[in-house]
Coordinates of C-alpha atoms and ligand atoms in Angstrom, one line a residue:
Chain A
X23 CA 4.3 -37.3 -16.7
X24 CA 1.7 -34.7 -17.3
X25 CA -0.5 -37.0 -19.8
X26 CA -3.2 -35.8 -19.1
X27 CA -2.7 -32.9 -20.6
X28 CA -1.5 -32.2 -24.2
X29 CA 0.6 -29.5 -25.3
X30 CA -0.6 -26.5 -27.2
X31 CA 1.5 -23.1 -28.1
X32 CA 0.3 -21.1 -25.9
X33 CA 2.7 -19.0 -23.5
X34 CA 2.4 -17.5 -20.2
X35 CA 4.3 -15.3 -18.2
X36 CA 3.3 -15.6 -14.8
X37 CA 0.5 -17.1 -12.4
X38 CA -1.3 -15.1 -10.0
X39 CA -3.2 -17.0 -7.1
X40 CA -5.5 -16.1 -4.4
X41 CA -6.4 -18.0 -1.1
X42 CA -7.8 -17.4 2.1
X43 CA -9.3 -19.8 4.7
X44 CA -7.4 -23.2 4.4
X45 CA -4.5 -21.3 3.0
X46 CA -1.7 -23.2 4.6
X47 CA -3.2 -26.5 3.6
X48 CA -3.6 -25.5 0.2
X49 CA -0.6 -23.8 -0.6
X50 CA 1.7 -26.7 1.2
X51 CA 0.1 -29.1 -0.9
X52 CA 0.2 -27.1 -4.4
X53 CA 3.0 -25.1 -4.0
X54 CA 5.5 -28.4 -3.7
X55 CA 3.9 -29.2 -7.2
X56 CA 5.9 -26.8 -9.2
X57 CA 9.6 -27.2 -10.3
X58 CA 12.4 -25.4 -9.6
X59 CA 12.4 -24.7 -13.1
X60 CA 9.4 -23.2 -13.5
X61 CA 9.0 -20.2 -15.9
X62 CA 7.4 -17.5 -14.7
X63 CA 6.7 -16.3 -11.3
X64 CA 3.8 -17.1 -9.1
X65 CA 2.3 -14.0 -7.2
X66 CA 0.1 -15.1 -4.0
X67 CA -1.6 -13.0 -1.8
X68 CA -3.0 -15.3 1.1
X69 CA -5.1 -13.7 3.8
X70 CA -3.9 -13.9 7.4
X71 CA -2.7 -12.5 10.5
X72 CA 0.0 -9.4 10.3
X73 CA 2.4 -11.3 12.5
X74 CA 2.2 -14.5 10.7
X75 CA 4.7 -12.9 7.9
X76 CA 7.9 -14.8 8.6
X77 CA 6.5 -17.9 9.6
X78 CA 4.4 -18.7 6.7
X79 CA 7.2 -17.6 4.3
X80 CA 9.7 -20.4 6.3
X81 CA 7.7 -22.5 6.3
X82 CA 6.6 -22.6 2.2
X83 CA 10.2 -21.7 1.4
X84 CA 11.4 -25.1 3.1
X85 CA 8.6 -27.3 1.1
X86 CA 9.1 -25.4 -2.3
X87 CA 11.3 -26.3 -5.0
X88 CA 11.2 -22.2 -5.8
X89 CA 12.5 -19.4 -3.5
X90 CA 9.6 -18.1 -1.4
X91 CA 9.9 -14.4 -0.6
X92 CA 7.6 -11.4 0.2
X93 CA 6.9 -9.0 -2.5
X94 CA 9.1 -5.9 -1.9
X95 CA 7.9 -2.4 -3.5
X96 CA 9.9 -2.0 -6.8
X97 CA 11.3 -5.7 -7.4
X98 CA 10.8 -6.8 -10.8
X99 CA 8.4 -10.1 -10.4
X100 CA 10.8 -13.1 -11.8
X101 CA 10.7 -16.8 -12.6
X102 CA 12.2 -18.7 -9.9
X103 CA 10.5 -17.0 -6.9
X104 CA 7.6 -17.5 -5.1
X105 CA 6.2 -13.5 -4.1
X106 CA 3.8 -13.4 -1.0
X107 CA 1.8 -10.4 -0.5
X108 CA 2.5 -8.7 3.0
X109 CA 0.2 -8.5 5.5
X110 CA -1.6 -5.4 6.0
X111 CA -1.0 -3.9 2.2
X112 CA -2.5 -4.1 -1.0
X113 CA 0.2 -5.5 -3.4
X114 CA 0.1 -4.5 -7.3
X115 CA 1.7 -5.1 -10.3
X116 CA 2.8 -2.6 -12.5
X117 CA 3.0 -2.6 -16.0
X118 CA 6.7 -2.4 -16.3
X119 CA 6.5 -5.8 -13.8
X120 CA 7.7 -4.3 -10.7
X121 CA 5.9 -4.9 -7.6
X122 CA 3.9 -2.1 -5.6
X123 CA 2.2 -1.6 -2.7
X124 CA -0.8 0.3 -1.1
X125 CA -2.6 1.2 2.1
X126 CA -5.8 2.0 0.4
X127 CA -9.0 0.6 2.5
X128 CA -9.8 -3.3 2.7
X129 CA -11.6 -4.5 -0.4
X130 CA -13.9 -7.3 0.4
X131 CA -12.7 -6.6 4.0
X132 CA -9.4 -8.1 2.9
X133 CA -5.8 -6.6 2.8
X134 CA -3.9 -7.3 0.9
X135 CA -6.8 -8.2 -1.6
X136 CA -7.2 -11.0 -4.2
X137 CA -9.1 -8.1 -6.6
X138 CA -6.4 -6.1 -6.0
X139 CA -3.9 -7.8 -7.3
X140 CA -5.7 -9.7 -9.8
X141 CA -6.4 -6.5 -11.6
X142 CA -3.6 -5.0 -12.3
X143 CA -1.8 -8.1 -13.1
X144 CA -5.0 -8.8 -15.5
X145 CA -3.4 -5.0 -17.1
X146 CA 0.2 -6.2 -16.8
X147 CA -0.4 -9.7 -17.9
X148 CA -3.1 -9.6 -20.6
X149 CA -3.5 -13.3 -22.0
X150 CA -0.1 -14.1 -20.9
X151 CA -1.9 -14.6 -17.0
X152 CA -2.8 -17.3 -15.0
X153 CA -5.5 -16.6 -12.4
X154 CA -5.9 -19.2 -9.7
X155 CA -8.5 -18.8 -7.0
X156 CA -8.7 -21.5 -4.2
X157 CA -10.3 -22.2 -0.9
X158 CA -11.6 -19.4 1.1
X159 CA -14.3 -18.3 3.1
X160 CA -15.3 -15.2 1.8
X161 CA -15.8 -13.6 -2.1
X162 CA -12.7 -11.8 -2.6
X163 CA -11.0 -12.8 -5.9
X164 CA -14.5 -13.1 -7.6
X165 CA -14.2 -9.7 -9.4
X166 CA -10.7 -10.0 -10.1
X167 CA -10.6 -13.2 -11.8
X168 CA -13.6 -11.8 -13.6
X169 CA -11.0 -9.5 -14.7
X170 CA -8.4 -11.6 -16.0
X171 CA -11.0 -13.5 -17.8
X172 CA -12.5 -10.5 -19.9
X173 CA -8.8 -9.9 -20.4
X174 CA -7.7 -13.1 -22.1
X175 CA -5.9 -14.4 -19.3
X176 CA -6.5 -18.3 -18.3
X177 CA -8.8 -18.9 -14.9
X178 CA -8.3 -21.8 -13.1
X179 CA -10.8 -22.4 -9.6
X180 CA -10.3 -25.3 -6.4
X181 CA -12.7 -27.7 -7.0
X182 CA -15.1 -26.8 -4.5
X183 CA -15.5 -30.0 -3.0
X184 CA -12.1 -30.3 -2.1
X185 CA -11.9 -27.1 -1.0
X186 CA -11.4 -26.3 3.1
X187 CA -13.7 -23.8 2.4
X188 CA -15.8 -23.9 -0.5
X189 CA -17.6 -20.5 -0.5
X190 CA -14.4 -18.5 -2.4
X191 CA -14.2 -21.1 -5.1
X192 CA -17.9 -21.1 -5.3
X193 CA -18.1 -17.4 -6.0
X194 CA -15.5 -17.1 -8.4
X195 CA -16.9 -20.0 -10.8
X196 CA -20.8 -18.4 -10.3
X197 CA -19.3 -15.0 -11.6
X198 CA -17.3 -16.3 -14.3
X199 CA -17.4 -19.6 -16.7
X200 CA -13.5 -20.5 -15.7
X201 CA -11.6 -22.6 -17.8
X202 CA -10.4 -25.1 -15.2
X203 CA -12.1 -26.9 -12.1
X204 CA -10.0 -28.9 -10.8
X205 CA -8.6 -30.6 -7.2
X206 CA -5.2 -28.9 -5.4
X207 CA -2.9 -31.7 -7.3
X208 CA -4.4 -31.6 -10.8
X209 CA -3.9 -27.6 -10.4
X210 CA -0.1 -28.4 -9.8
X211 CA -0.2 -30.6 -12.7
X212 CA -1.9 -28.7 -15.2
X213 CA 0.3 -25.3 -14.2
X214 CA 3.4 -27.5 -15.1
X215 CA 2.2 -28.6 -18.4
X216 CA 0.8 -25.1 -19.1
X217 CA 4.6 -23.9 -18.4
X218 CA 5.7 -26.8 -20.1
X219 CA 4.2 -25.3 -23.5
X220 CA 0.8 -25.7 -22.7
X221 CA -2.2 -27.2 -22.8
X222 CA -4.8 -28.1 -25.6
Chain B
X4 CA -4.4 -1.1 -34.3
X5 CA -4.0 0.1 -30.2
X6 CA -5.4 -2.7 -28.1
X7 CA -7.9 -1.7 -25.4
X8 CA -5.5 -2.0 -22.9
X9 CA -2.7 0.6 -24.8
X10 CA -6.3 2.7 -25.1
X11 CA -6.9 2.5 -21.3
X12 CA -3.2 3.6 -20.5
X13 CA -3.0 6.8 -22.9
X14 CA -6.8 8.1 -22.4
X15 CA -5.2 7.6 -18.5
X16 CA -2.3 9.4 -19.4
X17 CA -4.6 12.0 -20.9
X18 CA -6.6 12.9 -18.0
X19 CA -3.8 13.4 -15.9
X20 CA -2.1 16.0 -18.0
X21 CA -5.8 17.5 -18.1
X22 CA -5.7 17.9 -14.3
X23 CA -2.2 18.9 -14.2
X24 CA -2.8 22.1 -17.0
X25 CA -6.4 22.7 -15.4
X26 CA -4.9 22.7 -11.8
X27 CA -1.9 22.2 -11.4
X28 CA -2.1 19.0 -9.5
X29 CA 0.6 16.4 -10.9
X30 CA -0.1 13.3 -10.6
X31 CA 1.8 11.8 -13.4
X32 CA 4.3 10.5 -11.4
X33 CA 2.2 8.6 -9.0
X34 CA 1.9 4.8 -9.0
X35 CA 0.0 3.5 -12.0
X36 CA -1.2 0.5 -10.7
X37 CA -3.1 2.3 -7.6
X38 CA -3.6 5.1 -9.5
X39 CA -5.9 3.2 -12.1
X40 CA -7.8 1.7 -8.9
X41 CA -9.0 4.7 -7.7
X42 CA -9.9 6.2 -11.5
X43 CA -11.5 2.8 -12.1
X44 CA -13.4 3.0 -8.8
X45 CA -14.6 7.0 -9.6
X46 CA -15.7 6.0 -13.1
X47 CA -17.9 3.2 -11.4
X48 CA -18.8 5.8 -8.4
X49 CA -19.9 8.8 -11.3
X50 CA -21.6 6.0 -13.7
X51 CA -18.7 7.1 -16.7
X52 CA -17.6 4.3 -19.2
X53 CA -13.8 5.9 -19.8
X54 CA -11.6 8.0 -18.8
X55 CA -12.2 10.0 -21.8
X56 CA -15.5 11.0 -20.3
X57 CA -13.5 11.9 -17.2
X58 CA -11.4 14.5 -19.0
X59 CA -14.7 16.6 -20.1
X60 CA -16.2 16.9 -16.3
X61 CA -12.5 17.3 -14.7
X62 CA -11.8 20.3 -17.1
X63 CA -15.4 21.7 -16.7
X64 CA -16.7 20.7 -13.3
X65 CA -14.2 21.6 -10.5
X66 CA -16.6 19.9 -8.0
X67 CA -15.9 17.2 -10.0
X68 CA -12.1 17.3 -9.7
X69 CA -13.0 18.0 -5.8
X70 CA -14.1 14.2 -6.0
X71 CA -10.9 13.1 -7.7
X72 CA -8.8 14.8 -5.5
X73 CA -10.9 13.2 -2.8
X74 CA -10.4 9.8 -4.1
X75 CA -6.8 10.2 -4.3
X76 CA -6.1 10.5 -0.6
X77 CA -8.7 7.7 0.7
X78 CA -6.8 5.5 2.7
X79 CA -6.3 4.2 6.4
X80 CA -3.8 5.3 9.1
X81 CA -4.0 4.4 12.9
X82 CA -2.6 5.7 15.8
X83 CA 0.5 4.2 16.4
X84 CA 0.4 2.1 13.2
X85 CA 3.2 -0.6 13.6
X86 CA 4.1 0.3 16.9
X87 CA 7.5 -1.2 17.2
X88 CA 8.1 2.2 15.0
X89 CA 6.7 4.1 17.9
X90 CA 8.9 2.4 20.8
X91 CA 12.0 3.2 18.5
X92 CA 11.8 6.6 17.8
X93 CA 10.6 6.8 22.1
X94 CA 14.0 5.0 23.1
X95 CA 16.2 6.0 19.9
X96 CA 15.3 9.2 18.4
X97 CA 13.9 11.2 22.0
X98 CA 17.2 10.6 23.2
X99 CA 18.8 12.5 20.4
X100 CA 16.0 15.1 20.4
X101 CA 16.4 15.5 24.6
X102 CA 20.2 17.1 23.9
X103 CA 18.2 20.0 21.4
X104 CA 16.8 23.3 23.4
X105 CA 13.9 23.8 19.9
X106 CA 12.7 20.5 17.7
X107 CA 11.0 20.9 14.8
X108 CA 9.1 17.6 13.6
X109 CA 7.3 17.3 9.8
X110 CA 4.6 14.8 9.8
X111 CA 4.7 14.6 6.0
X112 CA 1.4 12.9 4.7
X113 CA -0.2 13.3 7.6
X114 CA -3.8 12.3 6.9
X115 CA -6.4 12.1 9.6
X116 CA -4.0 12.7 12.0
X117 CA -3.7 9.6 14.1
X118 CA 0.1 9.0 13.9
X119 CA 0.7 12.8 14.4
X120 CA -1.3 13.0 17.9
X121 CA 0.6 9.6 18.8
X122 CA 3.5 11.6 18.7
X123 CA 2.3 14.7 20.5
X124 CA 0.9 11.7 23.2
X125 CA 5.0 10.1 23.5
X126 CA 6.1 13.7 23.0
X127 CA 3.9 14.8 26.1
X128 CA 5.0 11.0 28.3
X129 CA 8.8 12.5 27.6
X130 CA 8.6 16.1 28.7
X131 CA 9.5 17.0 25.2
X132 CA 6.3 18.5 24.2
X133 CA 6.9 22.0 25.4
X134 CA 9.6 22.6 23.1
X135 CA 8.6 20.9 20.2
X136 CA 6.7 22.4 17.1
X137 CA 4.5 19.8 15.3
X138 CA 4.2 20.9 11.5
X139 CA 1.8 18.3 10.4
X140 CA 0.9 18.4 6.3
X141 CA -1.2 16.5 3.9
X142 CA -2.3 18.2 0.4
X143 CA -5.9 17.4 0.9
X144 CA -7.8 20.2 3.1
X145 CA -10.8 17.9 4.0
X146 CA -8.1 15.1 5.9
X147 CA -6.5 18.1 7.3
X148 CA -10.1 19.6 8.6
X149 CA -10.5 15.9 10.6
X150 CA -7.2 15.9 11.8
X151 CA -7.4 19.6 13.3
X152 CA -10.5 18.1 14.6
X153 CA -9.1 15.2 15.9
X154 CA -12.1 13.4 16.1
X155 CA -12.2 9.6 15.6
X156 CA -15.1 6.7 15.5
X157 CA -14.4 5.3 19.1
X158 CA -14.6 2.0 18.4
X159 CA -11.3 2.2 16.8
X160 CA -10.1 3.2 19.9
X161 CA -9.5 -0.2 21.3
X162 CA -7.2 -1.1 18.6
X163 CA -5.5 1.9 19.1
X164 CA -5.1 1.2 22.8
X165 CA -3.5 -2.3 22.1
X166 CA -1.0 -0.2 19.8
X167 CA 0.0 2.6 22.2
X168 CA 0.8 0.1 25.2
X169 CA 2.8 -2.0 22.4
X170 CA 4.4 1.3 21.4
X171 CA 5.5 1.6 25.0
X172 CA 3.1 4.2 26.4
X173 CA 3.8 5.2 29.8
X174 CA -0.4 5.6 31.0
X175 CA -3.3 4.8 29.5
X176 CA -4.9 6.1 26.1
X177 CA -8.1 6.9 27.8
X178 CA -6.3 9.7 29.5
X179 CA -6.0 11.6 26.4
X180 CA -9.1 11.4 24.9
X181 CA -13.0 12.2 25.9
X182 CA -15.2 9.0 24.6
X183 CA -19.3 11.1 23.4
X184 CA -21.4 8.3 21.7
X185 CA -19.6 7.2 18.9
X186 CA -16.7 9.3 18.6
X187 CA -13.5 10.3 20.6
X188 CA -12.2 13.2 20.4
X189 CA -8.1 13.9 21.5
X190 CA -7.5 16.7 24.1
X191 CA -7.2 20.1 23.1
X192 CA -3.8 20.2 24.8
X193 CA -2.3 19.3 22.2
X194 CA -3.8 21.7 20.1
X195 CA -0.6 24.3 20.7
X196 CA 2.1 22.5 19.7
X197 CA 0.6 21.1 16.5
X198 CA 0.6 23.2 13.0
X199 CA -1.7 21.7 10.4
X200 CA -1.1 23.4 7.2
X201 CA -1.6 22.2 3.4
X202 CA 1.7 21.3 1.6
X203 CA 1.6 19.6 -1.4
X204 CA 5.0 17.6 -1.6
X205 CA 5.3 17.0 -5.7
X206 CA 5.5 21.0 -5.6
X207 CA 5.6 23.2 -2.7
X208 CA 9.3 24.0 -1.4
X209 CA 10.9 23.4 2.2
X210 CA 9.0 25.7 5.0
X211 CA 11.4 25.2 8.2
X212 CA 15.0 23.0 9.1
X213 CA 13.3 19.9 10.7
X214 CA 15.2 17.5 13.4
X215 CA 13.0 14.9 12.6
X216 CA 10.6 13.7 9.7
X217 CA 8.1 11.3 9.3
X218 CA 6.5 10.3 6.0
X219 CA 5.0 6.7 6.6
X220 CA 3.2 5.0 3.5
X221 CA 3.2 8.3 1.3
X222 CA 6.3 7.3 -0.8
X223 CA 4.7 3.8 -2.0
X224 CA 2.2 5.9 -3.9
X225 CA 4.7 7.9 -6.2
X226 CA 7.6 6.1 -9.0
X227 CA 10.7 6.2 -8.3
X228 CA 10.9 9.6 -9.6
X229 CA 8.5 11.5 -7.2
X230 CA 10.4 9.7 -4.6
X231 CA 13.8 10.8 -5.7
X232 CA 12.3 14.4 -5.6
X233 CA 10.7 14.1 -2.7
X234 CA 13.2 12.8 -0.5
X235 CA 15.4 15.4 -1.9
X236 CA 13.2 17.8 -0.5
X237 CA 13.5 15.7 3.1
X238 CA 17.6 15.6 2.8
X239 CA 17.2 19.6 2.2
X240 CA 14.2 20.2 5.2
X241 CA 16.3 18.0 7.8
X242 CA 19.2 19.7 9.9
X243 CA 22.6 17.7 9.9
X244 CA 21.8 14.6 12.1
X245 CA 18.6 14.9 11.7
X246 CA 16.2 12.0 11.4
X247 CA 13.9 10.7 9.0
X248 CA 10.9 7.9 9.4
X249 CA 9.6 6.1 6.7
X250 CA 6.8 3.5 6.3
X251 CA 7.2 -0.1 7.1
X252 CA 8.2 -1.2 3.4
X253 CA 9.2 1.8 2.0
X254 CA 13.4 2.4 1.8
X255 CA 15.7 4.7 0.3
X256 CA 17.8 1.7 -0.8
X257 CA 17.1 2.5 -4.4
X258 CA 16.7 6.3 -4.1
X259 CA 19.2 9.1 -4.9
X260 CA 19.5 10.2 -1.4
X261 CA 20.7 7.4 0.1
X262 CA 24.2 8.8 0.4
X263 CA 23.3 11.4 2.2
X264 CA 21.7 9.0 5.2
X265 CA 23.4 6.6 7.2
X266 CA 20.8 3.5 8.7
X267 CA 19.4 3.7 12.1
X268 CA 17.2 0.7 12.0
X269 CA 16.6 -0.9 9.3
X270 CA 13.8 -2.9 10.0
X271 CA 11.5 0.1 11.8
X272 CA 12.8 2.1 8.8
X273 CA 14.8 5.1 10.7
X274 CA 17.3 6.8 9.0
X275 CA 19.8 10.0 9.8
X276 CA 21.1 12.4 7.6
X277 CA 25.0 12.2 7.8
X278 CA 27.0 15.3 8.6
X279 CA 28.3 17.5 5.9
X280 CA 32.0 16.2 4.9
Ligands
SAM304 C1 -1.7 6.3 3.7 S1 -1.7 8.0 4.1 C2 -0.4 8.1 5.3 C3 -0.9 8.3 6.6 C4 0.1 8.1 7.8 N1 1.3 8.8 7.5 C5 0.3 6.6 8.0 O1 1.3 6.1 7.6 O2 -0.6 6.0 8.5 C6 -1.1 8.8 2.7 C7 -1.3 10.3 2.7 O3 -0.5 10.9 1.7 C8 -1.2 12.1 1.2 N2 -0.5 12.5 0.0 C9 -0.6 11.9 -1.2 N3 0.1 12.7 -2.2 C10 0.5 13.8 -1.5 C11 1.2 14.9 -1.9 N4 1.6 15.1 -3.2 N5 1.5 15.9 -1.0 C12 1.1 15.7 0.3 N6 0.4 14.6 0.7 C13 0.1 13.7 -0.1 C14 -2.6 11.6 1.1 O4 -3.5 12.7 1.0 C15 -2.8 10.7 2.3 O5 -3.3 11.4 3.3

């Protein structure tokens, strides 16, 4: 099904993405995308109102083939989930793969932050990381992909002219020459195959 | 060969048992992941390229280690941060505390002070204030100098006036603050019943039996280890039935202690230490 992508030997172990502006739209169109067998967990922090917590989680959760949750300090991250950052903290990954959290200031105005998260999963993840950056309307997640990059970790940007908001994608691919461009369903697609074994 | 990454972790490892032999500051048991933030951030801040380089200046330069410590306890707070807390421990907690002739309450972490003054404000709305003592700690001096203070920029003040009527506040804010160009600073009458006083919690011991503690968003920055200790120290501090306040996502589900407490509310995080059996 994925054709358009052949397999290589590479392995990965989980897939961070960031996403502000445009969010919902996004996320309900590529989170769908991924089976309920896929192998590694996928680590989102998504800007947006404190009180929006519950609602966004309900509402992924019922479209998504994995079980949407909110990262909670101390879980171990784990295939089969979905892990939203909560509103109003920075959330981190430790080295060990359990989740933390921090009330350190905004970063790029944003908590939780894209860089935030990106870098220490980028020190958790190594090469085995996915880094996913799509629409948004301001620069966090530039650095932090950076990051994963130098790192050996795989980046992967929203197409800018599909994006709702262009100016996140845009940032991230001027500050770093990403592996993958691509539109919201071709992102599901390749993330598959990459699980799938990979990709040459 | 070690890859750059195993380098980063032990020259980090390194540096913090430099600190702890130089000053006796431990901060080996913090969160690494944060922890790496802030020495990523300084080594941008002091223009270093590792924390190798760090280790010289923080054994020879204790202005230097000033910075660190500095760095270490930058974070926000608010008054009335997550006010549902705030309503709960009004409706809950006072009632408890209203049967006691003396309370003793610990802000634990205390920062800047915001969330210790919104408790001296529902403390003051209740009638409780006159016989409560405030001990209010943090283990960095210059957070404790702004909280003594009690001087914050005003424009935060709006925020903080949506919080306190959401936290159930009987007046207005305004009424317990003078507004001079950009700042606010909180009444003095508050000043008596409010200790501010350095206590580092990885190290110094219990100082009085507390009926009611409140460590918000401290506990996320230690391992599971510091928090064990810590809230040991909190089960020994607190009276029988006393109560204890933790931050939004922080729990004792997975700590040691947990025993020892039975569940208020969950969800605003409010526990109580079960009588002896
Ligand atoms: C995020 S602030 C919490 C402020 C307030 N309780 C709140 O929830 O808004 C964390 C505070 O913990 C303090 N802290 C960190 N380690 C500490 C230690 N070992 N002993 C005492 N305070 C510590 C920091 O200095 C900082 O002021």
């Amino acid at each position: 099904m994925n054709n358009e992508f052949t397999a290589s030997s590479q392995k990965y172990d989980a897939v961070v993405i960031g996403v502000s502006a445009g969010g919902l739209n996004a996320l309900t169109t590529l989170l769908p995308k991924l089976p309920n067998d896929f192998p590694m967990p996928v680590i989102i922090v998504q800007h947006r109102a404190s009180d929006s917590d519950n609602f966004l989680i309900e509402h992924l959760g019922r479209l998504s083939n994995l079980q949407v949750k909110e990262a909670e300090v101390g879980e171990l991250a784990q295939a089969g989930f979905i892990y939203l950052a909560p509103a109003n903290y920075h959330l981190l990954i430790e080295r060990n793969r359990h989740f933390s959290l921090n009330v350190d200031p905004p970063v790029s105005y944003a908590i939780p932050s894209v860089d935030v998260l990106f870098y220490s999963a980028a020190r958790c993840f190594g090469e085995q990381l996915i880094g996913v950056v799509l629409t948004g309307a301001n620069s966090d997640g530039t650095q932090g992909l950076k990051e994963i990059k130098q790192l050996g970790g795989l980046t992967i940007v929203q197409q800018p002219e599909t994006a709702q908001e262009r100016y996140m994608p845009d940032a991230a691919i001027a500050e770093t020459k990403v592996d993958y461009v691509l539109p919201l369903l071709q992102i599901g697609q390749l993330l598959t195959a990459l699980a799938e074994g990979g990709v040459e | 060969m070690p890859s750059k990454n195993e380098l980063w972790v032990f020259e980090v490892d390194l540096l913090l048992e430099a600190i702890f032999f130089r000053y006796g500051y431990d901060f080996r048991h913090y969160s690494r992941a944060s922890l790496e933030r802030r020495v990523e951030n300084r080594l941008a801040l002091s223009d270093l390229s590792s924390p190798s380089e760090m280790i010289t200046k923080v054994l020879h330069e204790p202005a230097f280690f000033e910075l660190f410590l500095k760095d270490m306890s930058i974070t926000v707070t608010d008054m009335f941060r997550d006010p549902h807390v705030f309503r709960v421990i009004r409706e809950v907690v006072f009632k408890q505390l209203r049967t006691y002739s003396r309370v003793n309450i610990w802000h634990a972490g205390c920062a800047t002070g915001e969330e210790v003054y919104s408790m001296a404000i529902m403390l003051h709305e209740e009638g409780l204030l006159k016989r409560t003592r405030i001990y209010a700690t943090d283990y960095n001096n210059r957070s404790l100098e702004v909280a003594q203070q009690g001087i914050y920029p005003v424009e935060k003040m709006q925020e903080f006036t949506a919080n306190y009527h959401e936290a159930g506040g009987k007046g207005s804010l305004a009424d317990y603050y003078q507004a001079k160009y950009e700042y606010a600073k909180i009444n003095d009458i508050f000043n008596a019943s409010i200790t501010f006083a350095n206590h580092n919690l990885v190290k110094d011991q219990v100082f009085a039996q507390m009926n009611l503690i409140v460590c918000r968003n401290v506990l996320i920055y230690f391992d599971q280890h510091l928090q064990d200790q810590v809230l040991t120290l909190f089960a020994n501090s607190l009276v029988h039935r006393g109560y204890l306040v933790l931050g939004d996502k922080e729990t004792l589900a997975l700590s040691k202690v947990q025993d020892e407490f039975e569940c208020v509310s969950y969800e605003q995080r409010i526990y109580r230490k079960l009588a002896k059996v």
